[in-house]
Short mmCIF file of C-alpha atoms in Angstrom, two decimals:
data_model
loop_
_atom_site.label_atom_id
_atom_site.label_comp_id
_atom_site.label_asym_id
_atom_site.label_seq_id
_atom_site.Cartn_x
_atom_site.Cartn_y
_atom_site.Cartn_z
CA MET F 1 95.77 64.21 91.57
CA LEU F 2 95.55 60.61 90.76
CA SER F 3 98.58 59.32 92.24
CA SER F 4 97.56 60.75 95.10
CA ARG F 5 94.90 58.37 95.38
CA VAL F 6 96.67 56.18 94.73
CA ARG F 7 99.01 56.83 97.32
CA LEU F 8 96.17 56.64 99.43
CA VAL F 9 94.76 53.08 98.73
CA PRO F 10 97.31 51.31 100.71
CA THR F 11 96.84 53.40 104.11
CA LYS F 12 93.63 52.77 103.83
CA VAL F 13 94.07 49.22 103.23
CA GLN F 14 95.86 49.02 105.84
CA CYS F 15 93.66 50.46 108.19
CA VAL F 16 90.89 47.49 107.24
CA HIS F 17 92.91 45.21 107.73
CA SER F 18 94.11 46.17 111.07
CA LEU F 19 90.77 46.44 111.97
CA ILE F 20 89.85 42.70 111.35
CA CYS F 21 92.67 41.99 112.71
CA ASN F 22 92.00 43.37 115.56
CA SER F 23 88.41 42.11 115.88
CA SER F 24 89.22 38.68 115.25
CA ARG F 25 91.62 38.48 118.75
CA SER F 26 88.39 40.27 120.86
CA PHE F 27 86.47 36.74 121.18
CA MET F 28 87.25 33.33 122.81
CA ASP F 29 85.24 30.31 122.61
CA LEU F 30 83.13 29.95 125.75
CA LYS F 31 84.65 26.32 126.80
CA ALA F 32 88.03 27.78 126.00
CA LEU F 33 87.83 30.55 128.66
CA ILE F 34 86.19 28.32 131.08
CA SER F 35 89.42 26.44 131.25
CA ALA F 36 91.01 29.39 131.02
CA LEU F 37 88.80 30.80 134.09
CA ASN F 38 89.37 27.80 135.75
CA ASP F 39 93.32 27.46 135.89
CA PHE F 40 93.83 31.04 136.75
CA ALA F 41 92.17 29.79 140.48
CA SER F 42 90.96 26.28 140.68
CA LEU F 43 87.97 24.99 141.43
CA SER F 44 89.13 22.84 143.47
CA PHE F 45 89.31 25.54 146.03
CA ALA F 46 85.96 25.93 146.47
CA GLU F 47 83.77 24.76 149.97
CA SER F 48 81.69 21.31 149.47
CA TRP F 49 78.46 23.31 150.29
CA ASP F 50 78.91 25.53 147.44
CA ASN F 51 77.50 26.11 143.86
CA VAL F 52 80.59 26.67 141.49
CA GLY F 53 81.60 26.48 138.26
CA LEU F 54 79.40 27.45 135.16
CA LEU F 55 76.12 28.09 136.27
CA VAL F 56 73.84 28.92 132.75
CA GLU F 57 75.10 27.76 129.60
CA PRO F 58 73.94 28.66 126.01
CA SER F 59 73.37 25.62 123.23
CA PRO F 60 77.35 25.30 121.79
CA PRO F 61 78.78 27.05 119.95
CA HIS F 62 78.71 30.22 122.41
CA THR F 63 81.15 32.96 121.81
CA VAL F 64 82.48 35.14 124.63
CA ASN F 65 83.42 39.00 122.88
CA THR F 66 82.66 40.63 126.06
CA LEU F 67 82.58 39.48 130.42
CA PHE F 68 80.69 41.09 132.41
CA LEU F 69 82.11 40.90 136.35
CA THR F 70 79.27 41.59 139.02
CA ASN F 71 79.67 40.63 142.43
CA ASP F 72 75.92 40.08 142.71
CA LEU F 73 73.38 39.08 139.83
CA THR F 74 69.77 40.96 140.82
CA GLU F 75 67.46 41.61 138.21
CA GLU F 76 69.20 45.51 138.09
CA VAL F 77 72.53 44.00 136.92
CA MET F 78 70.86 41.23 134.20
CA LYS F 79 69.36 44.24 132.73
CA GLU F 80 72.53 46.64 132.50
CA ALA F 81 74.51 43.31 131.45
CA LEU F 82 72.24 43.21 128.46
CA GLN F 83 72.23 46.37 127.96
CA LYS F 84 76.06 46.06 127.60
CA LYS F 85 75.49 43.21 125.36
CA ALA F 86 77.67 40.20 127.66
CA ASP F 87 78.19 37.67 126.59
CA LEU F 88 79.07 35.81 129.79
CA ILE F 89 78.51 37.04 133.22
CA LEU F 90 80.98 36.04 136.00
CA SER F 91 79.11 36.97 138.90
CA TYR F 92 80.75 36.36 142.15
CA HIS F 93 78.17 34.85 144.47
CA PRO F 94 76.08 32.46 142.52
CA PRO F 95 72.24 33.15 141.38
CA ILE F 96 71.57 29.66 141.60
CA PHE F 97 72.04 27.88 144.67
CA ARG F 98 69.51 26.09 146.10
CA PRO F 99 68.00 23.44 143.59
CA MET F 100 65.03 25.38 140.82
CA LYS F 101 62.66 22.47 140.32
CA ARG F 102 60.99 24.70 138.28
CA ILE F 103 62.11 27.62 136.10
CA THR F 104 59.07 30.12 135.08
CA TRP F 105 58.84 33.59 135.48
CA LYS F 106 57.70 33.64 139.60
CA THR F 107 60.24 34.03 141.21
CA TRP F 108 63.71 36.59 140.73
CA LYS F 109 66.10 33.96 140.90
CA GLU F 110 63.98 31.89 137.88
CA ARG F 111 63.85 34.91 135.96
CA LEU F 112 67.51 35.74 135.72
CA VAL F 113 67.73 32.61 134.72
CA ILE F 114 65.20 32.66 131.39
CA GLN F 115 66.76 35.97 130.27
CA ALA F 116 70.25 34.76 130.06
CA LEU F 117 69.49 31.28 128.17
CA GLU F 118 66.88 33.61 126.12
CA HIS F 119 69.73 36.13 125.74
CA ARG F 120 72.22 33.98 125.31
CA ILE F 121 74.14 34.53 128.04
CA GLY F 122 76.15 31.89 130.10
CA ILE F 123 76.91 32.58 134.27
CA TYR F 124 79.70 31.06 136.20
CA SER F 125 80.47 31.54 139.60
CA PRO F 126 83.82 31.26 140.96
CA HIS F 127 82.23 32.07 145.01
CA THR F 128 84.73 30.42 147.49
CA ALA F 129 86.77 29.06 145.07
CA TYR F 130 88.55 32.88 145.06
CA ASP F 131 87.78 33.56 148.42
CA ALA F 132 90.48 30.87 149.05
CA ALA F 133 93.26 31.52 146.01
CA PRO F 134 96.18 33.21 146.73
CA GLN F 135 95.39 36.22 144.70
CA GLY F 136 92.18 36.07 145.22
CA VAL F 137 89.32 38.17 147.20
CA ASN F 138 90.55 37.35 151.29
CA ASN F 139 94.25 38.63 150.20
CA TRP F 140 92.69 41.51 148.16
CA LEU F 141 91.25 42.87 151.51
CA ALA F 142 93.97 42.19 153.23
CA LYS F 143 96.11 44.49 151.33
CA GLY F 144 93.83 47.35 153.09
CA LEU F 145 95.80 47.10 156.25
CA GLY F 146 99.25 48.00 156.06
CA VAL F 147 102.11 46.52 155.34
CA CYS F 148 101.37 42.74 156.80
CA THR F 149 102.22 38.71 156.77
CA SER F 150 99.37 36.52 156.45
CA ARG F 151 98.60 33.26 156.12
CA PRO F 152 95.61 31.73 155.35
CA ILE F 153 93.85 30.53 158.80
CA HIS F 154 92.16 27.47 157.19
CA PRO F 155 94.63 26.11 154.77
CA SER F 156 93.11 24.46 151.50
CA LYS F 157 94.47 21.08 150.89
CA ALA F 158 95.92 20.19 147.61
CA PRO F 159 93.33 18.83 144.61
CA ASN F 160 95.26 15.26 144.84
CA TYR F 161 96.96 12.28 147.01
CA PRO F 162 100.91 13.01 146.78
CA THR F 163 100.76 9.60 145.79
CA GLU F 164 98.43 6.92 143.54
CA GLY F 165 95.70 5.68 146.65
CA THR F 166 94.27 7.21 149.87
CA HIS F 167 95.49 4.40 152.26
CA ARG F 168 99.33 2.94 152.28
CA VAL F 169 99.65 -0.48 154.11
CA GLU F 170 103.31 -1.98 154.88
CA PHE F 171 103.92 -5.53 156.66
CA SER F 172 106.94 -7.51 156.59
CA VAL F 173 107.51 -11.03 154.51
CA ASN F 174 110.08 -13.98 155.83
CA HIS F 175 109.82 -16.09 153.15
CA THR F 176 110.87 -16.13 149.81
CA GLN F 177 107.77 -18.69 148.75
CA ASP F 178 105.23 -16.62 151.43
CA LEU F 179 106.61 -13.53 148.97
CA ASP F 180 105.33 -15.23 145.77
CA LYS F 181 102.12 -15.72 147.10
CA VAL F 182 101.74 -12.03 148.78
CA ILE F 183 102.66 -10.16 145.74
CA SER F 184 100.20 -12.39 143.41
CA ALA F 185 97.74 -12.48 145.58
CA VAL F 186 98.10 -8.44 145.98
CA LYS F 187 98.80 -8.12 141.94
CA GLY F 188 95.10 -9.14 141.19
CA ILE F 189 93.48 -6.59 143.15
CA ALA F 190 92.81 -3.22 141.27
CA ASN F 191 93.83 0.15 142.36
CA VAL F 192 97.32 -1.02 144.45
CA SER F 193 100.64 0.09 143.47
CA LEU F 194 103.19 -2.73 145.33
CA THR F 195 106.98 -1.80 146.18
CA SER F 196 109.41 -4.06 147.86
CA PHE F 197 112.12 -3.86 149.63
CA SER F 198 114.67 -5.70 151.90
CA ALA F 199 114.75 -4.88 155.85
CA ARG F 200 116.46 -6.69 158.57
CA THR F 201 115.24 -7.00 161.73
CA ASP F 202 115.86 -8.66 164.89
CA ASP F 203 118.97 -9.87 163.29
CA GLU F 204 117.02 -11.25 160.23
CA GLU F 205 116.89 -10.46 157.02
CA GLN F 206 113.24 -9.82 155.54
CA THR F 207 111.30 -8.58 152.79
CA ARG F 208 108.96 -5.19 153.37
CA ILE F 209 105.88 -4.97 151.19
CA SER F 210 104.45 -1.45 150.51
CA LEU F 211 100.64 -1.38 149.28
CA ASN F 212 99.83 1.98 148.10
CA CYS F 213 95.69 1.49 147.26
CA SER F 214 92.40 3.33 147.44
CA GLN F 215 89.50 2.99 149.93
CA GLN F 216 87.69 0.01 148.34
CA ALA F 217 91.20 -1.77 147.18
CA LEU F 218 92.29 -1.66 150.73
CA ILE F 219 88.92 -3.72 151.78
CA GLN F 220 90.27 -6.34 150.09
CA VAL F 221 93.82 -6.08 150.69
CA VAL F 222 92.84 -6.42 155.03
CA ALA F 223 90.50 -9.39 153.61
CA PHE F 224 93.20 -11.03 152.54
CA LEU F 225 95.45 -10.48 154.69
CA SER F 226 93.23 -11.60 157.59
CA GLN F 227 93.21 -14.80 155.94
CA ASN F 228 96.40 -15.67 155.48
CA THR F 229 97.88 -14.08 159.08
CA GLN F 230 100.95 -16.70 158.97
CA LEU F 231 102.46 -15.33 155.77
CA TYR F 232 103.27 -11.67 157.20
CA GLN F 233 104.14 -9.76 160.36
CA LYS F 234 104.49 -6.10 161.98
CA THR F 235 101.75 -4.28 159.78
CA GLU F 236 101.03 -0.73 159.54
CA ILE F 237 98.23 0.68 158.04
CA LEU F 238 98.27 4.40 157.10
CA SER F 239 95.62 7.03 155.92
CA LEU F 240 97.49 9.25 153.09
CA GLU F 241 96.17 12.77 153.72
CA LYS F 242 96.31 15.53 150.73
CA PRO F 243 99.22 18.32 151.56
CA LEU F 244 97.96 22.01 152.65
CA LEU F 245 98.29 24.56 150.69
CA LEU F 246 100.65 26.83 151.95
CA HIS F 247 99.48 30.25 150.66
CA THR F 248 95.58 29.29 149.47
CA GLY F 249 92.49 28.60 152.35
CA MET F 250 89.50 30.24 153.57
CA GLY F 251 89.89 33.84 155.85
CA ARG F 252 93.60 34.87 156.01
CA LEU F 253 95.77 35.97 160.30
CA CYS F 254 97.32 39.10 158.84
CA THR F 255 100.30 40.34 161.54
CA LEU F 256 101.67 43.98 160.42
CA ASP F 257 104.89 45.05 160.36
CA GLU F 258 103.99 47.61 162.95
CA SER F 259 101.52 48.23 165.56
CA VAL F 260 98.48 50.77 165.00
CA SER F 261 95.77 52.28 167.00
CA LEU F 262 92.76 51.00 166.32
CA ALA F 263 91.22 54.87 165.22
CA THR F 264 94.20 54.34 162.37
CA MET F 265 92.92 50.85 161.57
CA ILE F 266 89.57 51.97 161.43
CA GLU F 267 90.19 54.80 158.73
CA ARG F 268 92.19 52.47 156.77
CA ILE F 269 89.57 49.78 156.43
CA LYS F 270 86.85 52.78 155.64
CA ARG F 271 89.40 53.88 152.96
CA HIS F 272 90.29 50.92 151.43
CA LEU F 273 86.72 49.58 150.92
CA LYS F 274 85.22 53.04 150.18
CA LEU F 275 83.30 53.14 152.84
CA SER F 276 82.07 56.68 155.54
CA HIS F 277 80.49 53.88 157.70
CA VAL F 278 81.73 50.55 159.81
CA ARG F 279 80.25 49.09 162.27
CA LEU F 280 82.07 48.79 165.67
CA ALA F 281 82.40 46.38 168.92
CA LEU F 282 85.45 47.33 171.08
CA GLY F 283 86.71 44.25 172.78
CA ALA F 284 86.24 44.16 176.43
CA GLY F 285 88.93 46.89 178.28
CA ARG F 286 89.77 47.99 174.74
CA THR F 287 89.67 51.60 173.46
CA LEU F 288 89.91 53.45 169.84
CA GLU F 289 93.76 54.48 171.07
CA SER F 290 94.06 50.33 171.58
CA GLN F 291 97.24 48.89 169.85
CA VAL F 292 96.17 46.42 166.60
CA LYS F 293 98.78 44.19 165.62
CA VAL F 294 97.23 41.01 164.39
CA VAL F 295 94.08 41.14 162.27
CA ALA F 296 91.58 37.78 161.54
CA LEU F 297 89.89 38.66 158.17
CA CYS F 298 87.05 36.86 156.36
CA ALA F 299 85.19 38.10 153.25
CA GLY F 300 81.21 38.31 153.24
CA SER F 301 80.14 36.45 156.37
CA GLY F 302 83.40 35.29 158.98
CA SER F 303 81.95 33.57 161.85
CA SER F 304 82.78 30.21 161.07
CA VAL F 305 85.99 30.93 159.84
CA LEU F 306 87.63 33.80 162.70
CA GLN F 307 85.72 32.16 165.71
CA GLY F 308 88.43 30.94 168.37
CA VAL F 309 91.43 32.44 166.26
CA GLU F 310 93.32 35.34 168.77
CA ALA F 311 93.79 38.61 167.34
CA ASP F 312 93.60 42.34 168.46
CA LEU F 313 91.14 42.26 165.01
CA TYR F 314 89.17 40.38 164.18
CA LEU F 315 86.67 42.00 160.33
CA THR F 316 84.44 40.61 157.71
CA GLY F 317 81.53 42.01 156.84
CA GLU F 318 78.54 40.02 158.53
CA MET F 319 79.03 37.99 162.18
CA SER F 320 75.67 36.75 163.98
CA HIS F 321 74.71 39.02 167.27
CA HIS F 322 76.20 36.21 169.78
CA ASP F 323 79.02 35.70 168.27
CA VAL F 324 80.47 39.62 168.69
CA LEU F 325 79.31 39.66 171.95
CA ASP F 326 81.81 36.37 172.10
CA ALA F 327 84.35 37.80 170.33
CA ALA F 328 84.72 41.28 172.42
CA SER F 329 84.08 39.29 175.99
CA GLN F 330 87.73 38.15 175.14
CA GLY F 331 88.96 41.41 174.22
CA ILE F 332 88.56 41.14 170.38
CA ASN F 333 87.65 44.27 168.70
CA VAL F 334 84.89 43.16 166.21
CA ILE F 335 84.08 45.57 162.61
CA LEU F 336 81.66 44.69 160.61
CA CYS F 337 81.45 46.68 156.81
CA GLU F 338 78.09 44.82 155.22
CA HIS F 339 78.70 41.31 153.35
CA SER F 340 79.05 42.16 150.26
CA ASN F 341 80.92 45.69 150.38
CA THR F 342 83.87 43.26 151.73
CA GLU F 343 84.31 41.76 148.25
CA ARG F 344 83.26 44.21 145.53
CA GLY F 345 86.18 46.30 145.35
CA PHE F 346 88.32 42.98 144.40
CA LEU F 347 86.30 42.77 141.14
CA SER F 348 88.76 46.21 140.22
CA ASP F 349 91.49 44.30 140.58
CA LEU F 350 90.06 41.13 139.64
CA ARG F 351 89.55 42.90 135.92
CA ASP F 352 93.25 43.75 135.40
CA MET F 353 94.26 40.06 136.08
CA LEU F 354 91.83 38.61 133.96
CA GLY F 355 92.77 40.59 131.36
CA ALA F 356 96.29 39.52 131.16
CA HIS F 357 95.65 36.29 132.25
CA LEU F 358 93.38 36.08 129.20
CA GLU F 359 95.90 38.16 126.94
CA ASN F 360 92.83 40.44 126.07
CA LYS F 361 91.00 37.82 124.28
CA VAL F 362 87.78 39.52 125.46
CA ASP F 363 86.36 43.12 126.56
CA ILE F 364 86.09 42.97 130.69
CA ILE F 365 83.49 45.14 131.65
CA LEU F 366 82.58 45.69 135.24
CA SER F 367 79.20 46.02 137.01
CA GLU F 368 77.75 49.79 137.10
CA THR F 369 74.12 48.66 139.09
CA ASP F 370 75.94 45.91 141.50
CA ARG F 371 75.76 47.56 145.56
CA ASP F 372 75.05 46.23 148.89
CA PRO F 373 71.04 45.95 149.46
CA LEU F 374 72.15 48.13 153.15
CA HIS F 375 72.90 51.52 153.45
CA VAL F 376 73.16 53.40 156.03
CA VAL F 377 70.35 56.06 156.60
#
């Protein structure tokens, strides 16, 4: 009996050690987690008017064991997050959007902030950064259409310029003594990078100067050139543009491999979004048997993104009455599914993608109480 007990001891120790190891892996420091979330989808993709990123931060250090995903952070959802002991809430829509002048118990959004801080829960919102991301909300929405190729309707620009500066100034200098004076003057201006190369114009050897400079430096460069017109000729000033990102941006223009009837497309969309009803505006001269080949879509509120886009069908959550009339008058069918119904289903995919991206270091759970506030009755 004694030897049997002795043999059991290593097994017990091994189990305890395993539990300790598993527990030690199941958390991340808040700052490290936020950095990882920003790597997953850069906040630079977000629209300039949006309020994205870490909106509520408990005093550091803050450890995150449970990441709680929701489309909208309501008081009901906050109650659920507290019950499930969330350490960080990722709310697709930012619960803080307009500036708050006070934090009291008077309004529901103020109460959310108070409860989050009292219970040491961070709040992070990606919103339009996830709309634009290649693996984001609009790509998920396009999955319900069938096999298709898609591209952003409004492509995002890269966060940085391809070279230093925002402008390029190029001009030619004829004489060596002038060249030395120009280079010396330009090197005295901050935020200017200079390159030079030989060029032949009208059988005359010249030195071509190329300057990359910031907006502020450009003013100083132009001022110098204006005061020394005898030193140079053939000047060009170019505005440098940030390059467009191929698969990143607002909305998606989707071309189906095979066209289908509008009735078939409606059923596909309802199945993908798990809805029993959608709202439909038939385009002028269209019927349920009309063929759909090109779909322009935008999760959430799509009026500004879809306006003027040529397509057989607009798919979005909501549009204004007059924008629907404009689209229908052009023979474009419009399907409206209510705002958050075109977004919420993405969270299931997001949970899996973040699990892999974060190497399963935190528990990721979906809200069960989050839902669109509008219902068909």
